[in-house]
Coordinates of C-alpha atoms in Angstrom, one line a residue:
M48 CA 53.1 103.2 104.8
R49 CA 52.5 106.6 106.4
D50 CA 52.0 109.7 104.4
D51 CA 55.7 111.2 106.0
Q52 CA 57.3 108.0 104.6
M53 CA 55.6 108.4 101.0
T54 CA 57.9 108.3 98.4
P55 CA 57.1 108.5 94.4
A56 CA 55.7 106.0 92.4
P57 CA 57.9 104.4 90.1
S58 CA 55.9 105.1 87.3
L59 CA 55.8 108.9 88.6
V60 CA 59.8 109.1 88.6
R61 CA 61.5 110.6 85.4
S62 CA 63.7 107.9 83.6
L63 CA 67.4 108.3 82.9
V64 CA 68.1 109.2 79.2
R65 CA 69.1 106.3 77.3
S66 CA 72.2 108.0 75.1
L67 CA 75.6 105.6 75.5
G68 CA 77.2 103.0 73.2
V69 CA 79.6 100.4 74.7
T70 CA 82.3 103.2 74.0
G71 CA 80.7 105.8 76.8
V72 CA 79.9 103.2 79.1
L73 CA 83.4 101.5 78.7
F74 CA 84.9 104.9 79.4
L75 CA 83.2 105.3 82.7
T76 CA 83.7 102.0 83.6
L77 CA 87.6 102.2 83.2
S78 CA 87.9 105.6 84.9
V79 CA 86.2 103.9 87.9
A80 CA 88.6 101.2 87.5
T81 CA 91.3 103.7 87.2
P82 CA 94.5 101.7 86.2
A83 CA 96.9 104.5 86.5
S84 CA 95.5 105.1 90.4
S85 CA 96.4 101.0 90.7
V86 CA 99.5 101.0 89.2
F87 CA 101.4 104.0 91.1
V88 CA 99.3 103.5 94.6
I89 CA 98.4 99.8 95.0
V90 CA 100.7 97.9 93.0
P91 CA 103.8 99.1 95.2
G92 CA 102.2 97.4 98.0
M93 CA 102.2 93.8 95.9
L94 CA 106.0 94.8 95.1
Q95 CA 107.0 94.8 98.7
V96 CA 105.0 91.7 99.7
A97 CA 105.8 89.4 97.2
G98 CA 108.7 90.9 95.1
T99 CA 109.2 89.9 91.6
G100 CA 106.2 87.2 92.5
A101 CA 103.7 90.0 92.2
V102 CA 103.6 88.7 88.1
W103 CA 102.6 85.6 89.3
A104 CA 100.0 87.5 91.9
T105 CA 98.5 89.3 89.0
L106 CA 97.9 86.8 86.5
I107 CA 96.1 84.4 89.5
A108 CA 94.0 87.4 90.3
G109 CA 93.3 87.8 86.5
L110 CA 92.0 85.2 86.6
V111 CA 89.8 85.2 89.5
C112 CA 88.5 88.7 87.9
V113 CA 87.5 87.1 84.7
A114 CA 85.8 84.8 86.5
T115 CA 83.9 87.5 88.7
A116 CA 83.4 89.5 85.3
F117 CA 81.3 86.7 83.6
V118 CA 79.1 86.9 86.9
Y119 CA 78.7 90.5 86.3
A120 CA 78.1 90.2 82.8
E121 CA 75.1 87.7 83.3
L122 CA 73.5 89.3 85.4
S123 CA 73.7 93.1 84.4
S124 CA 72.7 91.3 81.0
A125 CA 69.4 90.2 83.0
W126 CA 68.9 93.3 84.9
P127 CA 71.1 96.2 83.7
V128 CA 69.7 98.6 86.4
A129 CA 71.1 102.0 88.0
G130 CA 71.0 99.8 91.6
G131 CA 73.7 97.7 90.2
E132 CA 74.4 94.8 92.2
Y133 CA 71.7 94.7 95.0
V134 CA 69.0 94.4 92.2
A135 CA 70.2 91.3 91.1
V136 CA 70.7 90.3 94.7
A137 CA 67.4 90.8 95.6
H138 CA 65.5 89.4 92.5
T139 CA 67.1 86.1 93.2
L140 CA 67.6 85.7 97.1
G141 CA 64.8 88.0 98.2
P142 CA 64.6 91.6 99.6
M143 CA 66.8 91.4 102.8
A144 CA 69.8 89.9 101.1
G145 CA 69.5 92.5 98.6
F146 CA 69.2 95.3 100.8
V147 CA 72.4 94.0 102.5
M148 CA 74.2 94.2 99.2
L149 CA 72.6 97.7 99.3
G150 CA 73.7 98.7 102.3
V151 CA 77.4 97.3 101.8
N152 CA 77.7 99.4 99.0
V153 CA 76.3 102.2 100.5
F154 CA 79.6 102.2 102.5
N155 CA 81.6 101.5 99.2
N156 CA 80.0 104.0 96.9
L157 CA 80.3 107.1 99.4
L158 CA 83.6 106.8 100.9
F159 CA 85.7 106.1 97.9
P160 CA 85.5 110.2 96.9
P161 CA 87.2 111.7 100.3
V162 CA 89.8 108.8 100.3
A163 CA 90.6 109.5 96.7
G164 CA 90.7 113.2 97.0
L165 CA 92.8 112.9 100.8
G166 CA 95.3 111.1 99.0
V167 CA 95.9 113.8 95.8
S168 CA 98.1 115.6 98.0
A169 CA 100.3 113.3 98.9
V170 CA 101.0 112.8 95.1
L171 CA 101.4 116.0 94.6
G172 CA 103.9 116.7 97.4
T173 CA 106.5 116.4 95.1
L174 CA 105.8 119.1 93.4
V175 CA 104.3 121.4 95.7
P176 CA 105.7 120.4 99.2
G177 CA 103.5 121.4 101.9
L178 CA 100.0 121.2 100.1
P179 CA 96.9 121.3 102.1
Q180 CA 95.4 117.7 102.6
I181 CA 91.9 118.5 103.5
P182 CA 91.3 122.0 101.2
V183 CA 92.7 120.2 97.9
A184 CA 90.3 117.1 99.2
I185 CA 87.6 119.4 99.3
A186 CA 88.1 120.9 95.7
V187 CA 88.7 117.7 93.9
V188 CA 85.4 116.5 95.1
G189 CA 83.5 119.6 94.6
G190 CA 85.1 120.1 91.0
S191 CA 84.1 116.7 90.5
T192 CA 80.7 116.6 91.8
L193 CA 80.0 119.6 89.5
V194 CA 81.3 117.8 86.7
A195 CA 79.0 114.9 87.2
I196 CA 75.8 116.8 86.8
L197 CA 76.3 117.2 83.2
Q198 CA 74.8 115.2 80.8
I199 CA 76.2 111.6 81.0
R200 CA 77.4 111.8 77.5
V201 CA 79.8 114.9 78.1
N202 CA 80.9 113.0 81.0
A203 CA 81.7 110.0 79.4
W204 CA 83.9 112.0 76.5
L205 CA 85.8 114.0 79.6
T206 CA 86.7 110.7 81.3
G207 CA 88.0 109.2 77.8
L208 CA 90.2 112.1 77.7
F209 CA 91.4 111.7 81.4
L210 CA 92.1 108.3 80.3
L211 CA 94.1 109.1 77.8
V212 CA 96.3 111.4 80.1
E213 CA 96.2 107.8 82.3
I214 CA 97.4 105.8 79.5
L215 CA 100.0 108.1 78.6
A216 CA 101.7 107.8 82.0
I217 CA 101.3 104.3 82.1
G218 CA 103.0 104.4 78.7
A219 CA 105.9 106.4 79.5
V220 CA 106.8 103.8 82.7
V221 CA 106.1 100.9 80.0
W222 CA 108.5 102.7 77.2
L223 CA 111.3 103.3 80.0
G224 CA 111.2 99.8 81.6
F225 CA 111.9 97.9 78.4
A226 CA 113.8 100.4 76.9
D227 CA 116.9 98.8 78.5
T228 CA 116.2 95.6 80.0
V229 CA 118.2 94.7 82.7
R230 CA 116.8 90.9 83.3
P231 CA 114.9 88.7 81.3
I232 CA 110.8 88.3 81.9
G233 CA 111.6 84.5 82.2
D234 CA 113.5 85.1 85.7
L235 CA 110.3 86.9 86.9
L236 CA 107.9 83.7 86.4
F237 CA 110.5 80.6 87.0
H238 CA 112.6 82.4 89.7
P239 CA 110.6 84.9 91.5
V240 CA 112.2 86.6 94.4
M241 CA 111.2 89.0 96.9
P242 CA 112.5 91.7 99.6
Q243 CA 113.9 90.0 103.0
G244 CA 115.8 92.5 105.0
A245 CA 118.8 93.7 102.8
A246 CA 118.6 90.6 100.7
L247 CA 116.6 88.7 97.9
V248 CA 114.9 85.3 98.6
P249 CA 112.9 83.2 96.7
A250 CA 109.5 84.2 97.2
S251 CA 107.3 82.0 99.5
A252 CA 103.7 80.9 97.9
A253 CA 102.1 82.7 101.1
S254 CA 103.3 86.3 100.1
I255 CA 102.6 85.6 96.3
G256 CA 98.7 84.4 97.8
L257 CA 99.0 87.8 100.2
A258 CA 100.2 89.5 96.8
T259 CA 97.3 88.1 95.1
S260 CA 94.7 89.3 96.9
I261 CA 95.8 92.8 97.1
A262 CA 95.6 92.4 92.9
I263 CA 92.2 91.3 93.1
F264 CA 91.5 94.8 95.0
A265 CA 93.7 96.6 92.1
L266 CA 91.8 95.1 89.3
N267 CA 88.0 95.8 90.8
G268 CA 86.1 98.5 88.8
Y269 CA 84.8 96.5 85.8
G270 CA 81.4 95.9 87.4
A271 CA 80.8 99.2 87.6
A272 CA 79.1 99.4 84.0
V273 CA 76.3 98.0 85.3
Y274 CA 75.3 101.6 87.2
F275 CA 74.9 103.0 83.3
G276 CA 72.8 100.3 82.3
E277 CA 69.5 102.6 82.2
E278 CA 71.5 104.8 80.4
M279 CA 73.1 102.5 77.7
L280 CA 71.2 101.7 74.2
D281 CA 70.4 98.2 73.9
A282 CA 71.8 97.6 77.5
P283 CA 70.9 93.8 77.9
R284 CA 72.6 92.6 75.0
L285 CA 75.4 94.9 74.6
I286 CA 76.3 95.9 78.7
A287 CA 78.6 92.8 79.0
R288 CA 80.7 93.7 76.2
A289 CA 81.7 96.6 78.0
I290 CA 82.1 94.8 81.3
M291 CA 84.8 92.2 79.6
A292 CA 86.5 95.1 77.3
S293 CA 86.9 97.0 80.3
L294 CA 88.7 94.0 82.8
A295 CA 90.6 92.7 79.6
L296 CA 92.1 96.9 79.2
T297 CA 92.7 96.9 83.1
L298 CA 94.7 93.4 82.9
L299 CA 96.7 94.9 80.0
F300 CA 97.3 98.6 81.7
E301 CA 98.1 97.2 85.1
G302 CA 99.8 94.0 84.2
I303 CA 102.2 95.3 81.5
P304 CA 103.8 98.1 83.7
I305 CA 104.7 95.6 86.4
V306 CA 106.8 93.6 84.0
A307 CA 107.9 96.7 82.6
V308 CA 109.2 98.0 85.9
L309 CA 110.8 94.9 87.4
V310 CA 113.1 93.7 83.8
G311 CA 114.2 97.3 83.4
A312 CA 114.8 98.3 87.3
P313 CA 118.7 98.9 88.1
D314 CA 118.4 98.0 91.6
L315 CA 116.0 95.1 91.9
H316 CA 115.8 95.3 95.7
A317 CA 115.4 98.9 96.2
T318 CA 112.8 99.1 93.4
L319 CA 110.9 96.4 95.4
T320 CA 111.3 98.2 98.8
A321 CA 110.2 101.8 97.0
D322 CA 107.0 103.5 98.2
D323 CA 107.2 104.5 94.8
P324 CA 109.0 102.1 92.8
F325 CA 107.6 103.4 89.1
G326 CA 108.4 107.0 90.3
L327 CA 112.0 105.9 91.1
L328 CA 112.5 103.9 87.5
V329 CA 111.4 107.3 85.6
T330 CA 113.5 109.4 87.4
L331 CA 116.1 107.2 87.0
R332 CA 116.0 107.0 83.2
S333 CA 114.4 110.5 82.2
G334 CA 115.1 112.6 84.8
T335 CA 112.8 114.6 87.5
T336 CA 111.1 116.4 85.1
T337 CA 109.5 113.5 83.5
A338 CA 108.4 112.1 86.9
N339 CA 107.3 115.1 87.6
W340 CA 104.8 115.0 84.9
I341 CA 103.9 111.6 85.7
S342 CA 103.2 112.2 88.9
I343 CA 100.4 115.1 87.3
G344 CA 99.1 112.4 85.1
V345 CA 98.4 110.4 88.5
V346 CA 96.6 113.0 89.8
V347 CA 94.5 113.4 86.6
A348 CA 93.7 109.7 86.8
I349 CA 92.3 110.3 90.3
V350 CA 90.2 113.0 89.6
N351 CA 89.2 111.2 86.5
A352 CA 88.1 107.9 89.1
V353 CA 86.2 110.6 91.9
I354 CA 84.5 111.8 88.8
A355 CA 83.3 108.3 87.4
C356 CA 82.4 107.2 91.1
I357 CA 80.2 110.1 91.8
L358 CA 78.4 109.4 88.4
A359 CA 77.8 105.6 89.4
C360 CA 77.0 106.4 93.3
A361 CA 74.4 109.2 92.3
R362 CA 72.8 106.4 90.0
F363 CA 72.9 104.1 92.7
F364 CA 71.1 106.1 95.3
Y365 CA 68.7 107.0 92.1
G366 CA 68.0 103.2 91.9
T367 CA 67.6 102.9 95.6
A368 CA 65.4 106.1 96.3
R369 CA 63.0 104.5 93.4
D370 CA 62.7 101.7 95.6
G371 CA 61.5 103.5 98.3
S372 CA 64.7 102.6 100.5
W373 CA 65.0 106.0 102.5
G374 CA 61.5 107.8 103.1
R375 CA 60.4 111.2 102.1
P376 CA 61.8 113.6 101.5
L377 CA 65.0 111.7 100.6
D378 CA 63.5 109.4 98.1
R379 CA 62.0 112.3 96.2
W380 CA 65.1 114.3 96.1
M381 CA 67.3 111.6 94.9
T382 CA 64.8 110.9 91.9
Q383 CA 65.3 113.9 90.4
V384 CA 66.2 114.1 87.1
H385 CA 67.8 117.4 85.8
P386 CA 65.3 118.5 82.8
K387 CA 68.5 119.2 80.6
F388 CA 71.0 117.2 81.9
G389 CA 69.5 113.9 82.2
S390 CA 71.5 113.7 85.3
P391 CA 70.4 112.8 88.9
W392 CA 71.6 116.0 90.0
V393 CA 69.9 116.2 93.3
G394 CA 71.4 113.0 94.4
T395 CA 74.5 113.8 92.5
L396 CA 74.5 116.9 95.0
L397 CA 74.1 114.7 97.9
V398 CA 76.8 112.7 97.3
G399 CA 79.3 115.3 96.6
G400 CA 78.2 116.9 100.0
F401 CA 78.5 113.8 101.7
G402 CA 82.0 113.7 100.0
I403 CA 83.0 116.9 100.9
V404 CA 82.0 116.5 104.5
A405 CA 84.2 113.4 104.6
C406 CA 86.8 115.0 103.9
F407 CA 87.4 116.3 107.4
L408 CA 87.8 112.8 108.8
S409 CA 91.0 111.2 108.8
L410 CA 91.6 109.1 105.9
Q411 CA 93.0 106.0 108.2
L412 CA 89.1 106.4 109.7
L413 CA 87.5 106.5 106.3
L414 CA 89.8 103.1 105.5
V415 CA 88.6 101.4 108.3
L416 CA 84.8 102.5 107.8
S417 CA 85.4 101.0 103.9
G418 CA 85.9 97.6 105.1
T419 CA 86.4 94.9 103.0
G420 CA 83.0 95.2 101.2
L421 CA 84.2 93.9 98.1
V422 CA 84.2 90.9 99.3
A423 CA 80.7 90.8 100.4
I424 CA 79.3 92.2 97.3
Y425 CA 81.3 89.1 95.2
A426 CA 80.6 87.0 97.1
G427 CA 76.4 88.0 97.1
I428 CA 76.4 88.2 93.0
C429 CA 78.2 84.6 92.5
V430 CA 75.4 83.2 95.1
A431 CA 72.8 85.1 92.8
A432 CA 73.9 84.1 89.8
M433 CA 73.8 80.1 91.0
V434 CA 70.4 80.6 92.5
G435 CA 69.2 82.3 89.4
R436 CA 70.5 79.4 87.1
R437 CA 68.8 77.1 89.3
T438 CA 65.7 79.4 89.5
G439 CA 65.7 80.2 86.0
K440 CA 65.4 83.9 87.2
T441 CA 68.3 84.7 84.9
A442 CA 67.0 82.8 81.5
H443 CA 66.2 86.0 80.2
A444 CA 69.5 87.4 79.8
P445 CA 70.9 87.6 76.4
Y446 CA 74.3 87.1 77.7
Q447 CA 75.2 83.4 79.8
M448 CA 78.5 82.8 81.3
P449 CA 80.4 79.8 79.6
L450 CA 81.1 76.8 81.4
Y451 CA 79.1 77.4 84.2
P452 CA 79.1 76.9 87.2
L453 CA 83.0 77.6 86.9
A454 CA 83.2 80.8 87.2
P455 CA 81.1 81.7 90.5
V456 CA 82.8 78.7 92.3
V457 CA 86.8 79.9 91.1
T458 CA 85.2 83.5 92.5
L459 CA 84.1 81.9 96.1
L460 CA 87.2 79.8 96.6
A461 CA 89.1 83.0 96.0
L462 CA 87.6 85.1 98.3
G463 CA 87.5 82.1 101.0
Y464 CA 91.5 82.8 100.8
V465 CA 90.8 86.6 100.8
C466 CA 89.2 86.6 104.1
W467 CA 91.4 84.5 105.4
T468 CA 94.5 86.3 104.7
S469 CA 92.5 89.5 105.3
W470 CA 91.8 88.0 109.4
L471 CA 95.5 86.8 109.5
D472 CA 96.4 90.8 109.1
L473 CA 95.8 92.5 112.3
E474 CA 96.4 96.3 111.4
E475 CA 94.0 96.4 108.4
G476 CA 92.5 93.2 107.0
R477 CA 90.7 92.0 110.3
P478 CA 89.4 95.3 111.0
G479 CA 87.9 95.7 107.6
L480 CA 86.1 92.8 108.3
I481 CA 84.8 93.3 111.2
M482 CA 83.7 96.6 109.8
T483 CA 82.0 94.8 106.8
A484 CA 80.2 92.4 109.3
A485 CA 78.8 95.5 111.0
Q486 CA 77.5 97.1 107.8
I487 CA 75.8 93.8 107.3
L488 CA 74.3 93.9 110.7
L489 CA 73.2 97.2 110.6
S490 CA 71.7 97.0 106.9
I491 CA 69.9 93.7 108.3
T492 CA 68.3 96.1 111.4
Y493 CA 67.2 98.7 109.4
Y494 CA 65.7 96.4 106.8
W495 CA 63.9 94.4 109.7
F496 CA 62.7 97.4 111.8
V497 CA 62.6 100.1 109.2
L498 CA 61.6 98.7 106.1
R499 CA 59.3 95.6 107.1
R500 CA 57.3 98.1 109.2
R501 CA 56.6 100.3 106.2
G502 CA 55.1 97.3 103.9
A503 CA 57.2 95.5 101.2
W504 CA 60.2 96.4 100.1
N505 CA 60.1 96.3 96.3
V506 CA 63.2 96.6 94.0
H507 CA 61.6 97.8 90.9
I508 CA 62.8 97.0 86.6
P509 CA 62.3 99.7 84.4
T510 CA 61.2 99.3 80.9
L511 CA 64.2 98.5 78.9
A512 CA 64.2 100.3 75.6
T513 CA 66.6 99.5 72.6
E514 CA 66.4 102.8 71.3
R515 CA 67.6 106.5 72.0
D516 CA 65.1 107.8 74.5
A517 CA 63.4 111.1 73.1

């Protein structure tokens, strides 16, 4: 390795401070999952595609996500390391496969803050018409970055307070939906319908399947707990609890509002075709003032998700830099830990700075660049879990998934279906798959022509203490 590529030895890199319990990690992980944002931003697409069949789509997606959460729990228990998924893949499938996971996650992690920031002005458009999109996005990403530099326990409690606002917004929808039900829940399950023109027709299996693929993305986020593993007390034993609890609460906070809006909608067709079906229900039942407060709650949820994502992303890059992925001086900068806050502060600023610059790109371009990386990440960890079991490399994990190998097999089958439906979607799905393939190819090229020429690329595992660090 040449001198200009030298990075600090892992033993010389300052460790992150272990101060989080299960509750703190749960708050941060739920904030990444951001249930309120999913309900108000992603779920309307499910209703437009599958109508009341969205209930079945949510149930099926929930089963798939439970299976994937078991995989995350076992691998995170074995390697609760800030780098996340690529660490487990590298230790089971080899360094090149691990770097592919790393490369795909670079796009996933870096592009979410600007995408979310650019969406804030649209949500606030009903309250403040003509709100400038880019300045608002810059303010959201910049402010979130400064907050993310603070001590992780402070951020855990702050995101917990923001989560309370999210839950109140969701609770209002649930209350208004169930307060005056128009149709029984049984009709949603046994007679699902979907919009077709000006009429409602029986929901097809294909439409429910497409909505299921959307629901899988809406429920994603529970695996983010692993990024905070190096700051969690007794992480190998406890991190699985945080992952499973996060998924359970996400299912609760996203599933119940869907049922509530469908049983309480006065005009079902108008609700299923509306861009904001939940806002429509609130406006009809409680007036525009309450609907405006709900919109503010959604903005709080988005900002909360941006903060949590920057926190996770900074820790991801801290792990990649400790492994010498980028060369000097980036590796040295991103492994700098703040002496007071114990956060990877330079890496946090770099992540936020990239997010601010990306706010000047179009939202459509950012969405295309994001690709469908979640499919590659889920597939990678499923294969890693199976190889880890076969070779015994995950035998040291305190948590072992039940009914193995059911969970990874179910997830891989579901991902195959998601890929098929995405390929049939010429506007977003197919370009997303092509972009993910390009990310994989780019990662392989970088590994082969850069990292291999420097020598062995080793993914390091820090000492996993079980007590509070000094």
